[in-house]
Amino acid sequence: MRAVTVAVLCTSFASADPSWFGFWDPDAPSAMSGFTNIAFCDPVANATEKPVAAGIQCLFTLEGSMMSRNANGTRALRDDYTRVWQRIGPPLCNAIKRKRALGFFLGDELVNAGLWFDRLAQYAETVKSGCPQAVVYYNEGFAPIFEMGMPWAATYANVSRFYYPRVPASIDWISFDLYPDWFSIGGARDFNRWTLFGKMAEHQRAVLVPPAYGDRANASVTASDCDGLDCDAAMALWATEMVSFAVSEARVVAIFPFKWRYPAGACKKTGRRCVGAANLPKARDAWERIGRAIVGGQSFDTRRIR
């Protein structure tokens, strides 16, 4: 295996650069303090004390409350989603008004999983109109944004309902997964610039969701995420390249790598994608230094990772 050298750029984060940094599946807020400042939070518990004490703002996750699953596995808005919102929305919005939280996370890859685009727009409008102060964030799979066909979509008369003519106006932050089994680093940059950004309105901002995971050393399924390289070095390279892209684009507001930690036993199956950044020393070092720079608004020293 050939050695890989990754250089972390010396970058000063200005007001136009990313202001927010967090991980999917983080540890407890106290363990993430200092290098993250945003996290997904349970809307039922509405417990913001520990995140706030750690300098972390909550995005309340609404998917579990507002969405249902059809018999064929596709996603849909609950029939009573407006009543659910009327019940859970006001106390959550009050926390946002009091600066105890930042906003809402609508869900993950919902159109990619069968939700009609116009229903996503209705969902976002319900949340935004009910709490205008909130940041409304949503993560999509890349296929609907790129208007690629989905296997299950062919059964519907109007497949265009699963495509993105634009990002719905009530969504403030939008992202899609930037994983290397589909994208090179350059491809991820280009897809954002020439496809996603073109579907965004002036007020909307992009969130980057780069990979931060690895495989078991003797994984039974051939990995396609690390290009034949050591996953730790590959993910450290993605970290430095994505932050370089983020600071070059004023439309990027946050970075949310996937992911910090997998549960115990995750590697017992195929061994693919079962090690999080927390257990990848080079990637962890890169992301922690990047996170501290974003959270602190500071520059970070040029350093080489081997």
PDB file of C-alpha atoms in Angstrom:
ATOM      1  CA  MET A   1       0.000   0.000   0.000  1.00  0.00           C
ATOM      2  CA  ARG A   2       1.522   3.276  -1.024  1.00  0.00           C
ATOM      3  CA  ALA A   3       1.935   6.091   1.471  1.00  0.00           C
ATOM      4  CA  VAL A   4      -0.477   8.984   1.216  1.00  0.00           C
ATOM      5  CA  THR A   5       0.382  12.495   2.340  1.00  0.00           C
ATOM      6  CA  VAL A   6      -2.407  14.915   3.156  1.00  0.00           C
ATOM      7  CA  ALA A   7      -1.748  18.601   3.736  1.00  0.00           C
ATOM      8  CA  VAL A   8      -4.144  20.578   5.892  1.00  0.00           C
ATOM      9  CA  LEU A   9      -4.331  24.049   4.431  1.00  0.00           C
ATOM     10  CA  CYS A  10      -3.650  27.090   6.551  1.00  0.00           C
ATOM     11  CA  THR A  11      -6.991  28.816   6.231  1.00  0.00           C
ATOM     12  CA  SER A  12      -8.504  31.735   8.074  1.00  0.00           C
ATOM     13  CA  PHE A  13     -12.264  31.479   8.512  1.00  0.00           C
ATOM     14  CA  ALA A  14     -13.949  34.788   7.775  1.00  0.00           C
ATOM     15  CA  SER A  15     -17.613  35.719   8.098  1.00  0.00           C
ATOM     16  CA  ALA A  16     -18.407  34.381   4.614  1.00  0.00           C
ATOM     17  CA  ASP A  17     -16.864  30.990   5.403  1.00  0.00           C
ATOM     18  CA  PRO A  18     -18.573  28.036   7.149  1.00  0.00           C
ATOM     19  CA  SER A  19     -19.878  29.003  10.567  1.00  0.00           C
ATOM     20  CA  TRP A  20     -21.177  25.620  11.699  1.00  0.00           C
ATOM     21  CA  PHE A  21     -19.565  22.226  12.181  1.00  0.00           C
ATOM     22  CA  GLY A  22     -20.946  18.968  13.530  1.00  0.00           C
ATOM     23  CA  PHE A  23     -21.046  15.219  12.982  1.00  0.00           C
ATOM     24  CA  TRP A  24     -23.713  12.683  12.255  1.00  0.00           C
ATOM     25  CA  ASP A  25     -23.920  10.295  15.240  1.00  0.00           C
ATOM     26  CA  PRO A  26     -21.678  12.203  17.671  1.00  0.00           C
ATOM     27  CA  ASP A  27     -20.763  11.315  21.226  1.00  0.00           C
ATOM     28  CA  ALA A  28     -22.298  13.185  24.163  1.00  0.00           C
ATOM     29  CA  PRO A  29     -22.160  17.003  23.834  1.00  0.00           C
ATOM     30  CA  SER A  30     -19.466  17.327  26.495  1.00  0.00           C
ATOM     31  CA  ALA A  31     -17.179  15.053  24.438  1.00  0.00           C
ATOM     32  CA  MET A  32     -17.751  17.085  21.251  1.00  0.00           C
ATOM     33  CA  SER A  33     -17.310  20.497  22.864  1.00  0.00           C
ATOM     34  CA  GLY A  34     -14.739  22.826  21.337  1.00  0.00           C
ATOM     35  CA  PHE A  35     -14.674  21.330  17.849  1.00  0.00           C
ATOM     36  CA  THR A  36     -18.403  21.114  17.039  1.00  0.00           C
ATOM     37  CA  ASN A  37     -21.119  23.723  17.499  1.00  0.00           C
ATOM     38  CA  ILE A  38     -24.179  22.039  15.992  1.00  0.00           C
ATOM     39  CA  ALA A  39     -25.940  18.692  16.486  1.00  0.00           C
ATOM     40  CA  PHE A  40     -29.196  16.894  15.824  1.00  0.00           C
ATOM     41  CA  CYS A  41     -31.424  16.803  18.919  1.00  0.00           C
ATOM     42  CA  ASP A  42     -34.514  14.840  19.942  1.00  0.00           C
ATOM     43  CA  PRO A  43     -37.623  17.031  19.610  1.00  0.00           C
ATOM     44  CA  VAL A  44     -39.619  14.949  22.082  1.00  0.00           C
ATOM     45  CA  ALA A  45     -37.153  15.464  24.913  1.00  0.00           C
ATOM     46  CA  ASN A  46     -36.569  19.113  23.909  1.00  0.00           C
ATOM     47  CA  ALA A  47     -33.463  18.860  26.085  1.00  0.00           C
ATOM     48  CA  THR A  48     -31.080  21.654  25.115  1.00  0.00           C
ATOM     49  CA  GLU A  49     -29.276  22.170  28.428  1.00  0.00           C
ATOM     50  CA  LYS A  50     -26.316  19.836  27.798  1.00  0.00           C
ATOM     51  CA  PRO A  51     -25.723  20.948  24.182  1.00  0.00           C
ATOM     52  CA  VAL A  52     -25.929  24.626  25.146  1.00  0.00           C
ATOM     53  CA  ALA A  53     -23.521  24.066  28.046  1.00  0.00           C
ATOM     54  CA  ALA A  54     -21.089  22.496  25.553  1.00  0.00           C
ATOM     55  CA  GLY A  55     -21.424  25.399  23.116  1.00  0.00           C
ATOM     56  CA  ILE A  56     -23.562  23.345  20.716  1.00  0.00           C
ATOM     57  CA  GLN A  57     -26.810  24.473  19.078  1.00  0.00           C
ATOM     58  CA  CYS A  58     -29.601  21.972  18.359  1.00  0.00           C
ATOM     59  CA  LEU A  59     -31.335  21.154  15.120  1.00  0.00           C
ATOM     60  CA  PHE A  60     -34.487  19.353  16.241  1.00  0.00           C
ATOM     61  CA  THR A  61     -35.057  16.239  14.116  1.00  0.00           C
ATOM     62  CA  LEU A  62     -38.639  16.055  12.823  1.00  0.00           C
ATOM     63  CA  GLU A  63     -38.579  12.980  10.586  1.00  0.00           C
ATOM     64  CA  GLY A  64     -39.656  10.540  13.301  1.00  0.00           C
ATOM     65  CA  SER A  65     -42.637  12.700  14.248  1.00  0.00           C
ATOM     66  CA  MET A  66     -43.808  13.902  10.844  1.00  0.00           C
ATOM     67  CA  MET A  67     -43.117  11.031   8.442  1.00  0.00           C
ATOM     68  CA  SER A  68     -44.595   7.571   7.899  1.00  0.00           C
ATOM     69  CA  ARG A  69     -43.465   4.565   5.867  1.00  0.00           C
ATOM     70  CA  ASN A  70     -45.613   3.070   3.101  1.00  0.00           C
ATOM     71  CA  ALA A  71     -46.109  -0.664   2.639  1.00  0.00           C
ATOM     72  CA  ASN A  72     -43.527  -0.679  -0.177  1.00  0.00           C
ATOM     73  CA  GLY A  73     -40.943   0.991   2.051  1.00  0.00           C
ATOM     74  CA  THR A  74     -41.209   4.474   0.542  1.00  0.00           C
ATOM     75  CA  ARG A  75     -41.667   7.545   2.725  1.00  0.00           C
ATOM     76  CA  ALA A  76     -44.705   9.801   3.044  1.00  0.00           C
ATOM     77  CA  LEU A  77     -45.914  12.633   5.246  1.00  0.00           C
ATOM     78  CA  ARG A  78     -48.228  11.450   7.992  1.00  0.00           C
ATOM     79  CA  ASP A  79     -51.877  12.159   7.228  1.00  0.00           C
ATOM     80  CA  ASP A  80     -52.057  14.162  10.458  1.00  0.00           C
ATOM     81  CA  TYR A  81     -48.684  15.914  10.088  1.00  0.00           C
ATOM     82  CA  THR A  82     -50.206  19.393  10.499  1.00  0.00           C
ATOM     83  CA  ARG A  83     -51.798  18.379  13.812  1.00  0.00           C
ATOM     84  CA  VAL A  84     -48.521  16.836  14.937  1.00  0.00           C
ATOM     85  CA  TRP A  85     -46.737  20.086  14.099  1.00  0.00           C
ATOM     86  CA  GLN A  86     -49.317  22.165  15.957  1.00  0.00           C
ATOM     87  CA  ARG A  87     -48.604  20.033  19.024  1.00  0.00           C
ATOM     88  CA  ILE A  88     -44.797  19.784  18.962  1.00  0.00           C
ATOM     89  CA  GLY A  89     -43.870  22.957  17.063  1.00  0.00           C
ATOM     90  CA  PRO A  90     -44.645  25.765  19.562  1.00  0.00           C
ATOM     91  CA  PRO A  91     -42.441  24.565  22.467  1.00  0.00           C
ATOM     92  CA  LEU A  92     -39.580  23.816  20.082  1.00  0.00           C
ATOM     93  CA  CYS A  93     -39.959  27.216  18.416  1.00  0.00           C
ATOM     94  CA  ASN A  94     -39.931  28.827  21.863  1.00  0.00           C
ATOM     95  CA  ALA A  95     -36.523  27.212  22.528  1.00  0.00           C
ATOM     96  CA  ILE A  96     -35.284  28.650  19.224  1.00  0.00           C
ATOM     97  CA  LYS A  97     -36.613  32.117  20.074  1.00  0.00           C
ATOM     98  CA  ARG A  98     -34.736  31.933  23.384  1.00  0.00           C
ATOM     99  CA  LYS A  99     -31.499  31.038  21.507  1.00  0.00           C
ATOM    100  CA  ARG A 100     -31.489  27.569  23.075  1.00  0.00           C
ATOM    101  CA  ALA A 101     -31.569  25.920  19.633  1.00  0.00           C
ATOM    102  CA  LEU A 102     -30.955  26.879  16.011  1.00  0.00           C
ATOM    103  CA  GLY A 103     -33.689  25.205  14.010  1.00  0.00           C
ATOM    104  CA  PHE A 104     -35.091  22.001  12.542  1.00  0.00           C
ATOM    105  CA  PHE A 105     -33.862  19.056  10.513  1.00  0.00           C
ATOM    106  CA  LEU A 106     -36.664  17.846   8.234  1.00  0.00           C
ATOM    107  CA  GLY A 107     -35.154  14.446   7.504  1.00  0.00           C
ATOM    108  CA  ASP A 108     -32.747  12.408   5.441  1.00  0.00           C
ATOM    109  CA  GLU A 109     -33.138  11.540   1.735  1.00  0.00           C
ATOM    110  CA  LEU A 110     -36.942  11.641   1.807  1.00  0.00           C
ATOM    111  CA  VAL A 111     -37.569  12.290  -1.904  1.00  0.00           C
ATOM    112  CA  ASN A 112     -34.889   9.717  -2.651  1.00  0.00           C
ATOM    113  CA  ALA A 113     -37.030   7.330  -0.583  1.00  0.00           C
ATOM    114  CA  GLY A 114     -40.311   8.095  -2.331  1.00  0.00           C
ATOM    115  CA  LEU A 115     -41.704  11.339  -0.893  1.00  0.00           C
ATOM    116  CA  TRP A 116     -43.110  13.536  -3.648  1.00  0.00           C
ATOM    117  CA  PHE A 117     -41.181  16.766  -4.169  1.00  0.00           C
ATOM    118  CA  ASP A 118     -44.321  18.902  -3.792  1.00  0.00           C
ATOM    119  CA  ARG A 119     -45.054  17.220  -0.471  1.00  0.00           C
ATOM    120  CA  LEU A 120     -41.530  18.027   0.715  1.00  0.00           C
ATOM    121  CA  ALA A 121     -42.206  21.664  -0.193  1.00  0.00           C
ATOM    122  CA  GLN A 122     -45.473  21.596   1.807  1.00  0.00           C
ATOM    123  CA  TYR A 123     -43.697  20.029   4.779  1.00  0.00           C
ATOM    124  CA  ALA A 124     -40.951  22.668   4.732  1.00  0.00           C
ATOM    125  CA  GLU A 125     -43.487  25.493   4.403  1.00  0.00           C
ATOM    126  CA  THR A 126     -45.476  24.171   7.378  1.00  0.00           C
ATOM    127  CA  VAL A 127     -42.374  24.231   9.571  1.00  0.00           C
ATOM    128  CA  LYS A 128     -40.955  27.539   8.336  1.00  0.00           C
ATOM    129  CA  SER A 129     -44.249  29.433   8.515  1.00  0.00           C
ATOM    130  CA  GLY A 130     -44.816  28.067  12.015  1.00  0.00           C
ATOM    131  CA  CYS A 131     -41.379  29.209  13.204  1.00  0.00           C
ATOM    132  CA  PRO A 132     -39.877  31.853  10.878  1.00  0.00           C
ATOM    133  CA  GLN A 133     -36.876  32.367  13.192  1.00  0.00           C
ATOM    134  CA  ALA A 134     -35.711  28.781  12.701  1.00  0.00           C
ATOM    135  CA  VAL A 135     -33.107  27.452  10.296  1.00  0.00           C
ATOM    136  CA  VAL A 136     -34.818  24.715   8.293  1.00  0.00           C
ATOM    137  CA  TYR A 137     -32.273  22.119   7.129  1.00  0.00           C
ATOM    138  CA  TYR A 138     -32.759  19.083   4.887  1.00  0.00           C
ATOM    139  CA  ASN A 139     -30.454  16.400   3.453  1.00  0.00           C
ATOM    140  CA  GLU A 140     -31.322  14.691   0.166  1.00  0.00           C
ATOM    141  CA  GLY A 141     -29.897  11.826  -1.853  1.00  0.00           C
ATOM    142  CA  PHE A 142     -28.156  13.075  -4.978  1.00  0.00           C
ATOM    143  CA  ALA A 143     -30.359  11.182  -7.485  1.00  0.00           C
ATOM    144  CA  PRO A 144     -33.496  13.408  -7.266  1.00  0.00           C
ATOM    145  CA  ILE A 145     -31.399  16.596  -7.406  1.00  0.00           C
ATOM    146  CA  PHE A 146     -29.589  15.310 -10.489  1.00  0.00           C
ATOM    147  CA  GLU A 147     -32.924  14.067 -11.937  1.00  0.00           C
ATOM    148  CA  MET A 148     -31.756  10.478 -12.172  1.00  0.00           C
ATOM    149  CA  GLY A 149     -34.382   7.752 -12.399  1.00  0.00           C
ATOM    150  CA  MET A 150     -35.163   5.663  -9.352  1.00  0.00           C
ATOM    151  CA  PRO A 151     -36.192   2.004  -9.803  1.00  0.00           C
ATOM    152  CA  TRP A 152     -39.433   2.391  -7.854  1.00  0.00           C
ATOM    153  CA  ALA A 153     -40.307   5.712  -9.516  1.00  0.00           C
ATOM    154  CA  ALA A 154     -41.006   3.961 -12.840  1.00  0.00           C
ATOM    155  CA  THR A 155     -44.231   2.601 -11.353  1.00  0.00           C
ATOM    156  CA  TYR A 156     -45.655   6.117 -11.086  1.00  0.00           C
ATOM    157  CA  ALA A 157     -47.274   8.033 -13.937  1.00  0.00           C
ATOM    158  CA  ASN A 158     -45.534  11.299 -13.097  1.00  0.00           C
ATOM    159  CA  VAL A 159     -41.931  10.588 -12.193  1.00  0.00           C
ATOM    160  CA  SER A 160     -41.136  14.292 -12.302  1.00  0.00           C
ATOM    161  CA  ARG A 161     -42.726  14.553  -8.846  1.00  0.00           C
ATOM    162  CA  PHE A 162     -39.565  12.915  -7.531  1.00  0.00           C
ATOM    163  CA  TYR A 163     -37.201  15.442  -9.136  1.00  0.00           C
ATOM    164  CA  TYR A 164     -35.940  18.822  -7.972  1.00  0.00           C
ATOM    165  CA  PRO A 165     -36.776  21.718 -10.292  1.00  0.00           C
ATOM    166  CA  ARG A 166     -35.425  23.853  -7.425  1.00  0.00           C
ATOM    167  CA  VAL A 167     -34.795  23.638  -3.709  1.00  0.00           C
ATOM    168  CA  PRO A 168     -38.108  24.397  -1.948  1.00  0.00           C
ATOM    169  CA  ALA A 169     -38.159  28.038  -0.880  1.00  0.00           C
ATOM    170  CA  SER A 170     -38.830  27.290   2.795  1.00  0.00           C
ATOM    171  CA  ILE A 171     -35.648  25.242   3.152  1.00  0.00           C
ATOM    172  CA  ASP A 172     -32.771  27.412   4.389  1.00  0.00           C
ATOM    173  CA  TRP A 173     -29.960  24.832   4.338  1.00  0.00           C
ATOM    174  CA  ILE A 174     -29.689  21.970   1.857  1.00  0.00           C
ATOM    175  CA  SER A 175     -27.193  19.132   1.450  1.00  0.00           C
ATOM    176  CA  PHE A 176     -26.701  15.775  -0.194  1.00  0.00           C
ATOM    177  CA  ASP A 177     -24.366  12.912   0.635  1.00  0.00           C
ATOM    178  CA  LEU A 178     -20.902  13.251  -0.969  1.00  0.00           C
ATOM    179  CA  TYR A 179     -19.719   9.661  -0.736  1.00  0.00           C
ATOM    180  CA  PRO A 180     -16.794   8.290  -2.737  1.00  0.00           C
ATOM    181  CA  ASP A 181     -18.605   5.191  -3.998  1.00  0.00           C
ATOM    182  CA  TRP A 182     -20.402   7.655  -6.310  1.00  0.00           C
ATOM    183  CA  PHE A 183     -18.213  10.770  -6.370  1.00  0.00           C
ATOM    184  CA  SER A 184     -14.580  11.641  -6.706  1.00  0.00           C
ATOM    185  CA  ILE A 185     -13.511  14.659  -4.677  1.00  0.00           C
ATOM    186  CA  GLY A 186     -13.553  16.780  -7.822  1.00  0.00           C
ATOM    187  CA  GLY A 187     -16.937  15.336  -8.801  1.00  0.00           C
ATOM    188  CA  ALA A 188     -18.377  16.259  -5.416  1.00  0.00           C
ATOM    189  CA  ARG A 189     -17.197  19.836  -5.844  1.00  0.00           C
ATOM    190  CA  ASP A 190     -18.584  20.055  -9.384  1.00  0.00           C
ATOM    191  CA  PHE A 191     -21.947  18.560  -8.456  1.00  0.00           C
ATOM    192  CA  ASN A 192     -22.388  21.213  -5.782  1.00  0.00           C
ATOM    193  CA  ARG A 193     -21.267  24.081  -7.994  1.00  0.00           C
ATOM    194  CA  TRP A 194     -23.054  23.194 -11.227  1.00  0.00           C
ATOM    195  CA  THR A 195     -26.118  21.270 -10.062  1.00  0.00           C
ATOM    196  CA  LEU A 196     -27.110  21.961  -6.450  1.00  0.00           C
ATOM    197  CA  PHE A 197     -26.130  25.644  -6.384  1.00  0.00           C
ATOM    198  CA  GLY A 198     -28.093  26.193  -9.604  1.00  0.00           C
ATOM    199  CA  LYS A 199     -31.273  24.968  -7.910  1.00  0.00           C
ATOM    200  CA  MET A 200     -30.832  27.192  -4.848  1.00  0.00           C
ATOM    201  CA  ALA A 201     -32.372  30.633  -4.324  1.00  0.00           C
ATOM    202  CA  GLU A 202     -30.240  33.562  -3.202  1.00  0.00           C
ATOM    203  CA  HIS A 203     -31.179  33.178   0.471  1.00  0.00           C
ATOM    204  CA  GLN A 204     -30.353  29.469   0.656  1.00  0.00           C
ATOM    205  CA  ARG A 205     -27.086  27.930   1.820  1.00  0.00           C
ATOM    206  CA  ALA A 206     -25.400  24.592   1.267  1.00  0.00           C
ATOM    207  CA  VAL A 207     -24.160  22.132   3.878  1.00  0.00           C
ATOM    208  CA  LEU A 208     -21.390  19.685   2.959  1.00  0.00           C
ATOM    209  CA  VAL A 209     -21.816  16.060   4.104  1.00  0.00           C
ATOM    210  CA  PRO A 210     -18.466  14.436   3.266  1.00  0.00           C
ATOM    211  CA  PRO A 211     -17.483  10.875   4.214  1.00  0.00           C
ATOM    212  CA  ALA A 212     -15.727  10.169   7.505  1.00  0.00           C
ATOM    213  CA  TYR A 213     -15.867   6.390   7.800  1.00  0.00           C
ATOM    214  CA  GLY A 214     -13.760   3.328   7.167  1.00  0.00           C
ATOM    215  CA  ASP A 215     -13.885  -0.438   6.713  1.00  0.00           C
ATOM    216  CA  ARG A 216     -12.746  -3.360   8.804  1.00  0.00           C
ATOM    217  CA  ALA A 217      -9.266  -4.336   7.652  1.00  0.00           C
ATOM    218  CA  ASN A 218     -10.426  -7.755   6.400  1.00  0.00           C
ATOM    219  CA  ALA A 219     -13.857  -6.683   5.152  1.00  0.00           C
ATOM    220  CA  SER A 220     -15.629  -9.443   3.217  1.00  0.00           C
ATOM    221  CA  VAL A 221     -17.076  -6.948   0.741  1.00  0.00           C
ATOM    222  CA  THR A 222     -14.591  -5.124  -1.469  1.00  0.00           C
ATOM    223  CA  ALA A 223     -14.674  -1.481  -0.441  1.00  0.00           C
ATOM    224  CA  SER A 224     -15.310   1.145  -3.094  1.00  0.00           C
ATOM    225  CA  ASP A 225     -15.004   4.116  -0.754  1.00  0.00           C
ATOM    226  CA  CYS A 226     -11.239   4.361  -0.369  1.00  0.00           C
ATOM    227  CA  ASP A 227      -9.929   3.863  -3.930  1.00  0.00           C
ATOM    228  CA  GLY A 228      -7.707   1.008  -2.831  1.00  0.00           C
ATOM    229  CA  LEU A 229      -5.973   3.249  -0.299  1.00  0.00           C
ATOM    230  CA  ASP A 230      -5.908   3.151   3.454  1.00  0.00           C
ATOM    231  CA  CYS A 231      -9.376   4.411   4.502  1.00  0.00           C
ATOM    232  CA  ASP A 232      -7.970   6.584   7.272  1.00  0.00           C
ATOM    233  CA  ALA A 233      -5.672   8.437   4.862  1.00  0.00           C
ATOM    234  CA  ALA A 234      -8.418   8.643   2.234  1.00  0.00           C
ATOM    235  CA  MET A 235     -10.896  10.170   4.687  1.00  0.00           C
ATOM    236  CA  ALA A 236      -8.271  12.647   5.915  1.00  0.00           C
ATOM    237  CA  LEU A 237      -7.776  13.687   2.295  1.00  0.00           C
ATOM    238  CA  TRP A 238     -11.530  14.180   1.869  1.00  0.00           C
ATOM    239  CA  ALA A 239     -11.511  16.334   5.014  1.00  0.00           C
ATOM    240  CA  THR A 240      -8.824  18.719   3.791  1.00  0.00           C
ATOM    241  CA  GLU A 241     -10.197  18.926   0.247  1.00  0.00           C
ATOM    242  CA  MET A 242     -13.755  19.572   1.394  1.00  0.00           C
ATOM    243  CA  VAL A 243     -12.753  22.346   3.805  1.00  0.00           C
ATOM    244  CA  SER A 244     -10.716  23.911   1.006  1.00  0.00           C
ATOM    245  CA  PHE A 245     -13.819  23.826  -1.199  1.00  0.00           C
ATOM    246  CA  ALA A 246     -16.025  25.159   1.608  1.00  0.00           C
ATOM    247  CA  VAL A 247     -13.900  28.246   2.242  1.00  0.00           C
ATOM    248  CA  SER A 248     -13.833  29.010  -1.494  1.00  0.00           C
ATOM    249  CA  GLU A 249     -17.642  29.068  -1.744  1.00  0.00           C
ATOM    250  CA  ALA A 250     -19.646  31.695   0.129  1.00  0.00           C
ATOM    251  CA  ARG A 251     -22.783  29.543  -0.240  1.00  0.00           C
ATOM    252  CA  VAL A 252     -21.415  26.840   2.083  1.00  0.00           C
ATOM    253  CA  VAL A 253     -22.590  27.542   5.623  1.00  0.00           C
ATOM    254  CA  ALA A 254     -21.773  24.296   7.429  1.00  0.00           C
ATOM    255  CA  ILE A 255     -19.916  20.981   7.269  1.00  0.00           C
ATOM    256  CA  PHE A 256     -21.537  17.846   8.701  1.00  0.00           C
ATOM    257  CA  PRO A 257     -19.314  14.781   8.088  1.00  0.00           C
ATOM    258  CA  PHE A 258     -20.811  11.282   8.165  1.00  0.00           C
ATOM    259  CA  LYS A 259     -20.054  10.020  10.710  1.00  0.00           C
ATOM    260  CA  TRP A 260     -18.383  10.204  14.111  1.00  0.00           C
ATOM    261  CA  ARG A 261     -19.059   6.778  15.615  1.00  0.00           C
ATOM    262  CA  TYR A 262     -20.694   3.492  14.660  1.00  0.00           C
ATOM    263  CA  PRO A 263     -22.334   1.312  17.339  1.00  0.00           C
ATOM    264  CA  ALA A 264     -20.491  -1.613  18.893  1.00  0.00           C
ATOM    265  CA  GLY A 265     -20.607  -4.676  16.685  1.00  0.00           C
ATOM    266  CA  ALA A 266     -21.092  -2.742  13.448  1.00  0.00           C
ATOM    267  CA  CYS A 267     -18.128  -4.519  11.841  1.00  0.00           C
ATOM    268  CA  LYS A 268     -19.438  -8.044  12.458  1.00  0.00           C
ATOM    269  CA  LYS A 269     -21.286  -8.188   9.123  1.00  0.00           C
ATOM    270  CA  THR A 270     -19.551  -7.305   5.858  1.00  0.00           C
ATOM    271  CA  GLY A 271     -17.034  -5.008   7.528  1.00  0.00           C
ATOM    272  CA  ARG A 272     -17.747  -2.157   5.124  1.00  0.00           C
ATOM    273  CA  ARG A 273     -18.493   1.339   6.472  1.00  0.00           C
ATOM    274  CA  CYS A 274     -18.398   0.316  10.115  1.00  0.00           C
ATOM    275  CA  VAL A 275     -15.617   2.493  11.583  1.00  0.00           C
ATOM    276  CA  GLY A 276     -16.356   6.160  12.285  1.00  0.00           C
ATOM    277  CA  ALA A 277     -14.030   9.156  12.332  1.00  0.00           C
ATOM    278  CA  ALA A 278     -13.650   8.800  16.101  1.00  0.00           C
ATOM    279  CA  ASN A 279     -11.617   5.631  15.439  1.00  0.00           C
ATOM    280  CA  LEU A 280      -9.699   6.813  12.356  1.00  0.00           C
ATOM    281  CA  PRO A 281      -6.674   8.668  13.818  1.00  0.00           C
ATOM    282  CA  LYS A 282      -5.676  10.715  10.738  1.00  0.00           C
ATOM    283  CA  ALA A 283      -9.230  11.614   9.777  1.00  0.00           C
ATOM    284  CA  ARG A 284     -10.120  12.417  13.375  1.00  0.00           C
ATOM    285  CA  ASP A 285      -7.105  14.681  13.750  1.00  0.00           C
ATOM    286  CA  ALA A 286      -7.930  16.519  10.528  1.00  0.00           C
ATOM    287  CA  TRP A 287     -11.614  16.999  11.339  1.00  0.00           C
ATOM    288  CA  GLU A 288     -10.998  18.028  14.954  1.00  0.00           C
ATOM    289  CA  ARG A 289      -8.551  20.742  13.871  1.00  0.00           C
ATOM    290  CA  ILE A 290     -10.897  21.883  11.104  1.00  0.00           C
ATOM    291  CA  GLY A 291     -13.797  21.917  13.559  1.00  0.00           C
ATOM    292  CA  ARG A 292     -11.881  23.935  16.136  1.00  0.00           C
ATOM    293  CA  ALA A 293     -10.971  26.476  13.471  1.00  0.00           C
ATOM    294  CA  ILE A 294     -14.582  26.841  12.322  1.00  0.00           C
ATOM    295  CA  VAL A 295     -16.018  26.975  15.828  1.00  0.00           C
ATOM    296  CA  GLY A 296     -13.371  29.405  17.035  1.00  0.00           C
ATOM    297  CA  GLY A 297     -13.186  31.505  13.875  1.00  0.00           C
ATOM    298  CA  GLN A 298      -9.425  30.970  13.896  1.00  0.00           C
ATOM    299  CA  SER A 299      -6.828  29.932  11.339  1.00  0.00           C
ATOM    300  CA  PHE A 300      -5.184  26.557  11.782  1.00  0.00           C
ATOM    301  CA  ASP A 301      -1.575  25.683  11.196  1.00  0.00           C
ATOM    302  CA  THR A 302      -0.363  23.941   8.082  1.00  0.00           C
ATOM    303  CA  ARG A 303       0.373  20.385   9.013  1.00  0.00           C
ATOM    304  CA  ARG A 304       1.085  17.147   7.221  1.00  0.00           C
ATOM    305  CA  ILE A 305      -0.697  13.899   8.013  1.00  0.00           C
ATOM    306  CA  ARG A 306       0.837  10.580   6.955  1.00  0.00           C
TER     307      ARG A 306
END
